[in-house]
CSV table of C-alpha atoms in Angstrom, one decimal:
chain,number,residue,atom,x,y,z
A,588,MET,CA,23.7,8.5,-166.7
A,589,THR,CA,26.8,7.6,-165.1
A,590,THR,CA,27.9,7.7,-161.0
A,591,THR,CA,31.2,8.3,-160.2
A,592,THR,CA,32.4,7.3,-156.7
A,593,THR,CA,34.6,8.5,-154.5
A,594,THR,CA,36.8,6.6,-152.3
A,595,GLY,CA,38.4,8.1,-149.5
A,596,GLY,CA,41.4,7.4,-147.5
A,597,ALA,CA,41.9,4.1,-145.7
A,598,PRO,CA,40.8,4.4,-142.0
A,599,ALA,CA,42.1,4.3,-139.0
A,600,PRO,CA,43.2,0.9,-137.8
A,601,GLY,CA,41.2,0.4,-134.4
A,602,ALA,CA,42.3,-0.3,-131.3
A,603,THR,CA,43.1,-3.6,-131.5
A,604,ALA,CA,44.9,-3.5,-134.4
A,605,ALA,CA,47.1,-0.8,-133.0
A,606,SER,CA,47.9,-3.0,-130.1
A,607,ALA,CA,49.0,-5.9,-132.5
A,608,ALA,CA,51.0,-3.5,-134.9
A,609,GLU,CA,52.8,-2.3,-131.6
A,610,TRP,CA,53.2,-5.8,-130.3
A,611,ALA,CA,55.0,-7.1,-133.2
A,612,LYS,CA,57.0,-3.9,-133.3
A,613,LEU,CA,58.1,-4.9,-129.7
A,614,TRP,CA,59.3,-8.0,-130.6
A,615,THR,CA,61.2,-6.8,-134.1
A,616,LEU,CA,64.3,-5.3,-132.4
A,617,ARG,CA,66.7,-8.5,-131.9
A,618,SER,CA,68.5,-6.7,-128.9
A,619,THR,CA,64.8,-5.9,-127.2
A,620,ARG,CA,63.6,-9.6,-128.0
A,621,THR,CA,66.6,-10.8,-126.5
A,622,ALA,CA,66.5,-8.5,-123.0
A,623,MET,CA,62.9,-9.8,-122.6
A,624,ALA,CA,63.6,-13.2,-123.1
A,625,ALA,CA,66.5,-13.0,-120.8
A,626,ALA,CA,64.4,-11.0,-118.1
A,627,PRO,CA,63.6,-14.7,-116.3
A,628,VAL,CA,67.0,-16.0,-116.4
A,629,VAL,CA,68.4,-12.8,-114.9
A,630,ALA,CA,65.7,-13.3,-112.2
A,631,ALA,CA,66.8,-16.4,-111.2
A,632,ALA,CA,71.0,-15.4,-111.2
A,633,ALA,CA,70.2,-12.5,-109.4
A,634,ALA,CA,68.3,-14.8,-106.7
A,635,ALA,CA,70.9,-17.2,-106.3
A,636,VAL,CA,73.7,-14.7,-105.8
A,637,PHE,CA,71.7,-12.7,-103.1
A,638,CYS,CA,70.5,-15.7,-101.4
A,639,VAL,CA,73.8,-17.1,-101.5
A,640,THR,CA,75.9,-14.1,-100.4
A,641,MET,CA,72.9,-13.2,-97.5
A,642,ALA,CA,75.2,-14.5,-94.8
A,643,ALA,CA,78.4,-12.3,-96.0
A,644,THR,CA,76.2,-9.1,-96.5
A,645,THR,CA,73.7,-9.1,-93.6
A,646,GLY,CA,75.7,-11.0,-91.1
A,647,VAL,CA,72.4,-13.9,-91.1
A,648,GLY,CA,72.7,-16.9,-92.9
A,649,PRO,CA,69.6,-18.3,-94.4
A,650,ALA,CA,69.3,-20.9,-91.6
A,651,ASP,CA,69.0,-18.3,-89.0
A,652,ARG,CA,66.1,-16.8,-90.8
A,653,PRO,CA,62.4,-17.5,-91.6
A,654,ALA,CA,61.7,-19.0,-94.7
A,655,PHE,CA,59.7,-16.0,-95.5
A,656,ASP,CA,62.6,-13.7,-95.2
A,657,VAL,CA,64.7,-15.7,-98.2
A,658,VAL,CA,61.1,-15.4,-99.8
A,659,THR,CA,61.9,-11.3,-100.2
A,660,THR,CA,65.3,-11.7,-100.2
A,661,SER,CA,65.0,-13.8,-103.6
A,662,LEU,CA,62.4,-11.9,-104.8
A,663,LEU,CA,65.0,-8.9,-105.8
A,664,GLY,CA,65.8,-11.2,-108.9
A,665,ALA,CA,62.6,-9.5,-109.9
A,666,ASP,CA,63.7,-6.4,-109.3
A,667,ALA,CA,66.9,-7.2,-111.3
A,668,ALA,CA,64.3,-8.6,-114.0
A,669,ALA,CA,62.5,-5.1,-114.0
A,670,VAL,CA,65.5,-3.3,-114.8
A,671,VAL,CA,66.0,-5.2,-117.4
A,672,LEU,CA,62.5,-5.0,-119.0
A,673,LEU,CA,62.1,-1.2,-118.2
A,674,ALA,CA,65.4,-0.5,-120.4
A,675,ALA,CA,64.3,-3.1,-123.2
A,676,SER,CA,61.0,-1.3,-123.3
A,677,ALA,CA,62.5,2.4,-123.1
A,678,ALA,CA,64.8,0.9,-125.9
A,679,SER,CA,61.8,-0.6,-128.2
A,680,ALA,CA,60.0,3.1,-127.8
A,681,GLY,CA,63.4,5.5,-128.4
A,682,SER,CA,64.5,3.4,-131.3
A,683,GLU,CA,61.7,4.5,-133.4
A,684,TYR,CA,63.0,8.1,-132.9
A,685,ALA,CA,66.2,7.3,-133.3
A,686,THR,CA,65.5,5.4,-136.6
A,687,GLY,CA,62.7,8.2,-137.6
A,688,MET,CA,60.5,5.4,-137.6
A,689,ILE,CA,57.8,7.1,-135.5
A,690,ARG,CA,56.9,9.1,-138.7
A,691,GLY,CA,56.0,6.3,-140.4
A,692,THR,CA,54.0,4.9,-137.4
A,693,LEU,CA,51.8,8.3,-136.6
A,694,ALA,CA,51.4,7.8,-140.6
A,695,ALA,CA,49.6,4.7,-140.4
A,696,THR,CA,48.0,5.2,-137.2
A,697,PRO,CA,47.2,9.3,-136.8
A,698,ARG,CA,45.6,9.1,-133.8
A,699,ARG,CA,48.3,9.5,-131.2
A,700,GLY,CA,46.3,8.8,-128.3
A,701,ARG,CA,45.3,5.2,-129.9
A,702,PHE,CA,48.8,4.5,-131.0
A,703,LEU,CA,50.0,5.4,-127.5
A,704,LEU,CA,47.6,2.9,-125.8
A,705,GLY,CA,48.4,0.4,-128.2
A,706,ARG,CA,51.9,0.4,-126.8
A,707,ALA,CA,51.1,0.9,-123.5
A,708,ALA,CA,49.0,-2.6,-123.9
A,709,ALA,CA,51.7,-4.6,-125.9
A,710,VAL,CA,54.2,-3.5,-123.3
A,711,GLY,CA,52.0,-4.0,-120.2
A,712,ALA,CA,51.1,-7.4,-121.3
A,713,ALA,CA,54.5,-8.6,-122.3
A,714,THR,CA,56.2,-7.4,-119.4
A,715,LEU,CA,53.0,-8.5,-117.0
A,716,GLY,CA,53.4,-12.4,-118.1
A,717,LEU,CA,57.3,-12.0,-118.4
A,718,GLY,CA,57.3,-10.2,-114.5
A,719,ALA,CA,55.2,-13.2,-113.1
A,720,LEU,CA,57.5,-15.6,-115.0
A,721,SER,CA,60.4,-13.8,-113.2
A,722,ALA,CA,59.0,-13.7,-110.2
A,723,LEU,CA,58.3,-17.1,-109.9
A,724,ALA,CA,61.8,-18.0,-111.0
A,725,ALA,CA,63.2,-15.7,-108.4
A,726,PHE,CA,60.9,-17.7,-106.0
A,727,ALA,CA,62.0,-21.1,-106.9
A,728,THR,CA,65.7,-20.3,-106.9
A,729,GLY,CA,65.2,-19.2,-103.3
A,730,GLN,CA,63.5,-22.4,-102.3
A,731,PHE,CA,66.0,-24.2,-104.1
A,732,VAL,CA,69.1,-22.4,-102.0
A,733,LEU,CA,67.2,-23.7,-98.9
A,734,PHE,CA,66.1,-26.9,-99.6
A,735,SER,CA,69.8,-28.1,-101.0
A,736,SER,CA,71.1,-26.5,-97.8
A,737,GLY,CA,68.8,-28.6,-96.0
A,738,LEU,CA,66.7,-26.4,-94.5
A,739,PRO,CA,62.7,-25.6,-94.2
A,740,VAL,CA,61.3,-24.0,-97.4
A,741,ALA,CA,58.4,-21.7,-97.8
A,742,ALA,CA,54.7,-23.2,-98.6
A,743,PRO,CA,53.9,-22.1,-102.3
A,744,GLY,CA,50.3,-21.6,-101.4
A,745,ASP,CA,51.0,-19.8,-98.3
A,746,PRO,CA,48.8,-16.7,-98.8
A,747,GLN,CA,51.8,-14.2,-97.6
A,748,VAL,CA,53.9,-16.2,-100.2
A,749,VAL,CA,51.5,-15.9,-102.8
A,750,ARG,CA,51.2,-12.1,-102.0
A,751,ALA,CA,54.8,-11.3,-102.1
A,752,VAL,CA,55.1,-12.9,-105.4
A,753,ALA,CA,52.4,-11.7,-107.0
A,754,GLY,CA,53.7,-7.9,-105.8
A,755,ALA,CA,57.1,-8.9,-107.2
A,756,ALA,CA,55.6,-9.8,-110.6
A,757,LEU,CA,53.7,-6.0,-110.6
A,758,MET,CA,57.3,-4.2,-110.9
A,759,ALA,CA,58.0,-5.2,-114.6
A,760,PRO,CA,55.1,-4.3,-116.0
A,761,PHE,CA,54.9,-0.7,-114.4
A,762,TYR,CA,58.7,0.3,-114.6
A,763,SER,CA,58.3,-0.7,-118.0
A,764,LEU,CA,55.4,1.5,-119.0
A,765,ALA,CA,57.1,4.2,-117.0
A,766,ALA,CA,60.0,4.0,-119.4
A,767,THR,CA,58.2,3.6,-122.5
A,768,SER,CA,56.0,7.1,-121.7
A,769,LEU,CA,59.5,8.7,-120.6
A,770,ALA,CA,61.2,7.5,-123.7
A,771,VAL,CA,58.5,8.7,-125.7
A,772,VAL,CA,58.7,12.4,-123.5
A,773,ALA,CA,62.5,12.7,-124.1
A,774,ARG,CA,62.2,11.0,-127.6
A,775,SER,CA,65.4,8.7,-126.2
A,776,THR,CA,66.1,5.1,-124.7
A,777,THR,CA,68.5,7.2,-122.8
A,778,GLY,CA,65.5,9.6,-121.2
A,779,GLY,CA,63.3,6.4,-120.7
A,780,VAL,CA,65.8,4.4,-118.9
A,781,VAL,CA,66.8,7.7,-116.9
A,782,GLY,CA,63.6,8.8,-115.9
A,783,ALA,CA,62.2,5.2,-114.5
A,784,LEU,CA,65.3,4.2,-112.7
A,785,SER,CA,65.0,7.3,-110.9
A,786,LEU,CA,61.3,6.7,-110.3
A,787,LEU,CA,62.5,3.0,-109.1
A,788,ALA,CA,64.9,5.1,-106.8
A,789,LEU,CA,63.0,7.5,-105.2
A,790,PRO,CA,62.1,5.7,-102.0
A,791,THR,CA,65.6,4.8,-101.3
A,792,LEU,CA,66.2,8.6,-101.7
A,793,VAL,CA,62.8,9.9,-99.6
A,794,SER,CA,63.4,7.5,-96.9
A,795,TRP,CA,66.4,9.0,-95.9
A,796,GLY,CA,64.9,12.7,-95.5
A,797,PRO,CA,63.2,13.9,-91.8
A,798,VAL,CA,61.0,11.4,-90.4
A,799,SER,CA,58.5,14.5,-90.1
A,800,TRP,CA,57.5,13.8,-93.6
A,801,ARG,CA,59.0,11.2,-95.3
A,802,GLY,CA,56.3,9.4,-94.5
A,803,VAL,CA,53.9,11.1,-96.0
A,804,LEU,CA,56.2,11.4,-99.3
A,805,LEU,CA,56.8,7.5,-99.2
A,806,ALA,CA,53.0,7.2,-99.5
A,807,CYS,CA,52.2,9.0,-102.5
A,808,LEU,CA,55.8,6.9,-104.3
A,809,PRO,CA,54.7,3.9,-106.9
A,810,GLY,CA,57.6,2.0,-105.2
A,811,GLU,CA,55.5,2.0,-102.0
A,812,ALA,CA,52.4,0.8,-103.5
A,813,LEU,CA,54.3,-2.1,-104.6
A,814,HIS,CA,55.8,-2.9,-101.4
A,815,SER,CA,52.4,-2.3,-100.1
A,816,LEU,CA,50.5,-4.8,-102.6
A,817,ALA,CA,52.9,-7.3,-102.0
A,818,GLY,CA,52.5,-7.3,-98.0
A,819,LEU,CA,55.4,-5.8,-97.6
A,820,THR,CA,57.0,-2.4,-95.9
A,821,ALA,CA,59.3,0.0,-97.4
A,822,PRO,CA,62.4,1.2,-95.9
A,823,GLY,CA,61.0,4.4,-93.6
A,824,ALA,CA,57.6,3.7,-94.0
A,825,ALA,CA,55.6,3.2,-90.7
A,826,SER,CA,53.4,0.3,-92.4
A,827,PRO,CA,51.9,-0.9,-95.6
A,828,LEU,CA,49.3,0.8,-97.5
A,829,PRO,CA,46.2,-0.6,-97.8
A,830,PRO,CA,45.6,-2.7,-100.7
A,831,VAL,CA,43.1,0.0,-102.3
A,832,ALA,CA,45.1,2.9,-101.4
A,833,ALA,CA,48.5,1.1,-102.9
A,834,GLY,CA,46.1,0.4,-106.2
A,835,ALA,CA,45.1,4.0,-106.4
A,836,VAL,CA,48.6,5.8,-106.0
A,837,LEU,CA,49.8,3.0,-108.9
A,838,SER,CA,46.6,3.5,-111.2
A,839,ALA,CA,47.5,6.9,-110.5
A,840,TRP,CA,51.2,7.3,-111.6
A,841,THR,CA,50.3,5.0,-114.8
A,842,VAL,CA,47.5,7.4,-115.8
A,843,LEU,CA,50.3,10.9,-115.1
A,844,LEU,CA,53.2,9.0,-117.1
A,845,LEU,CA,50.8,8.2,-120.0
A,846,GLY,CA,49.1,11.5,-119.8
A,847,ALA,CA,52.5,13.0,-120.2
A,848,ALA,CA,53.7,10.9,-122.9
A,849,TRP,CA,50.3,12.0,-124.8
A,850,THR,CA,51.0,15.3,-124.2
A,851,ALA,CA,54.2,15.2,-125.5
A,852,LEU,CA,52.9,13.4,-128.3
A,853,SER,CA,50.0,15.6,-129.1
A,854,ARG,CA,52.2,19.1,-128.8
A,855,ARG,CA,55.0,18.0,-130.9
A,856,ASP,CA,55.8,16.6,-134.3
A,857,ALA,CA,57.3,13.3,-135.0
């Protein structure tokens, strides 16, 4: 008697393998790799510009401000780095659609939710690390400006300073995940970048609205949540959100954006 054994197709990669594959792809595109590596440098350069031009742009120089004001000004450099990282993240996702590589990706990882979570994990991990480096670079640059001018510097261990730097570091992963999700929804790099930048600009636009409702809207936006986690008050907001509420708002936006990307992936062909 002979026995015939039928071998099925190769099993779909697990979550860890999917994340590893997406991590590798994230660093494959040269322009994306270069942009991501440049983010801390951009943060330091932008922080230097903001601090050095503070007197000209606001009428009050570093010598006439508390050291913490210089900290928050220098951390605008982390905002600049976040823009670089969101653009790189959108380019990585959008290039798969532009080149048709997405078809091979979904053939290798047919479970589209697993592919999306793998991409989100890779983007989140990379931009969290680079966001932290960028925030530290921006902070250090601001302190160097104070030190080189013979002015008192902020204590690095001050809880207010630590919270501000940590909050600034969270900008990059959130907006990079937003850009990735929106690039998947739009199937293009441009859609991801424009969508994420629009989300970034929303608090400023809302702050111009009537006082009667802008406070409520601001509390629902990710920009206000990020400001609150950093211990700061966004323009137009009455006071920071409690940390738990801010974390909930940020988490809800992340789930909403990834959910939109998953819906687009599951309902459309590659």
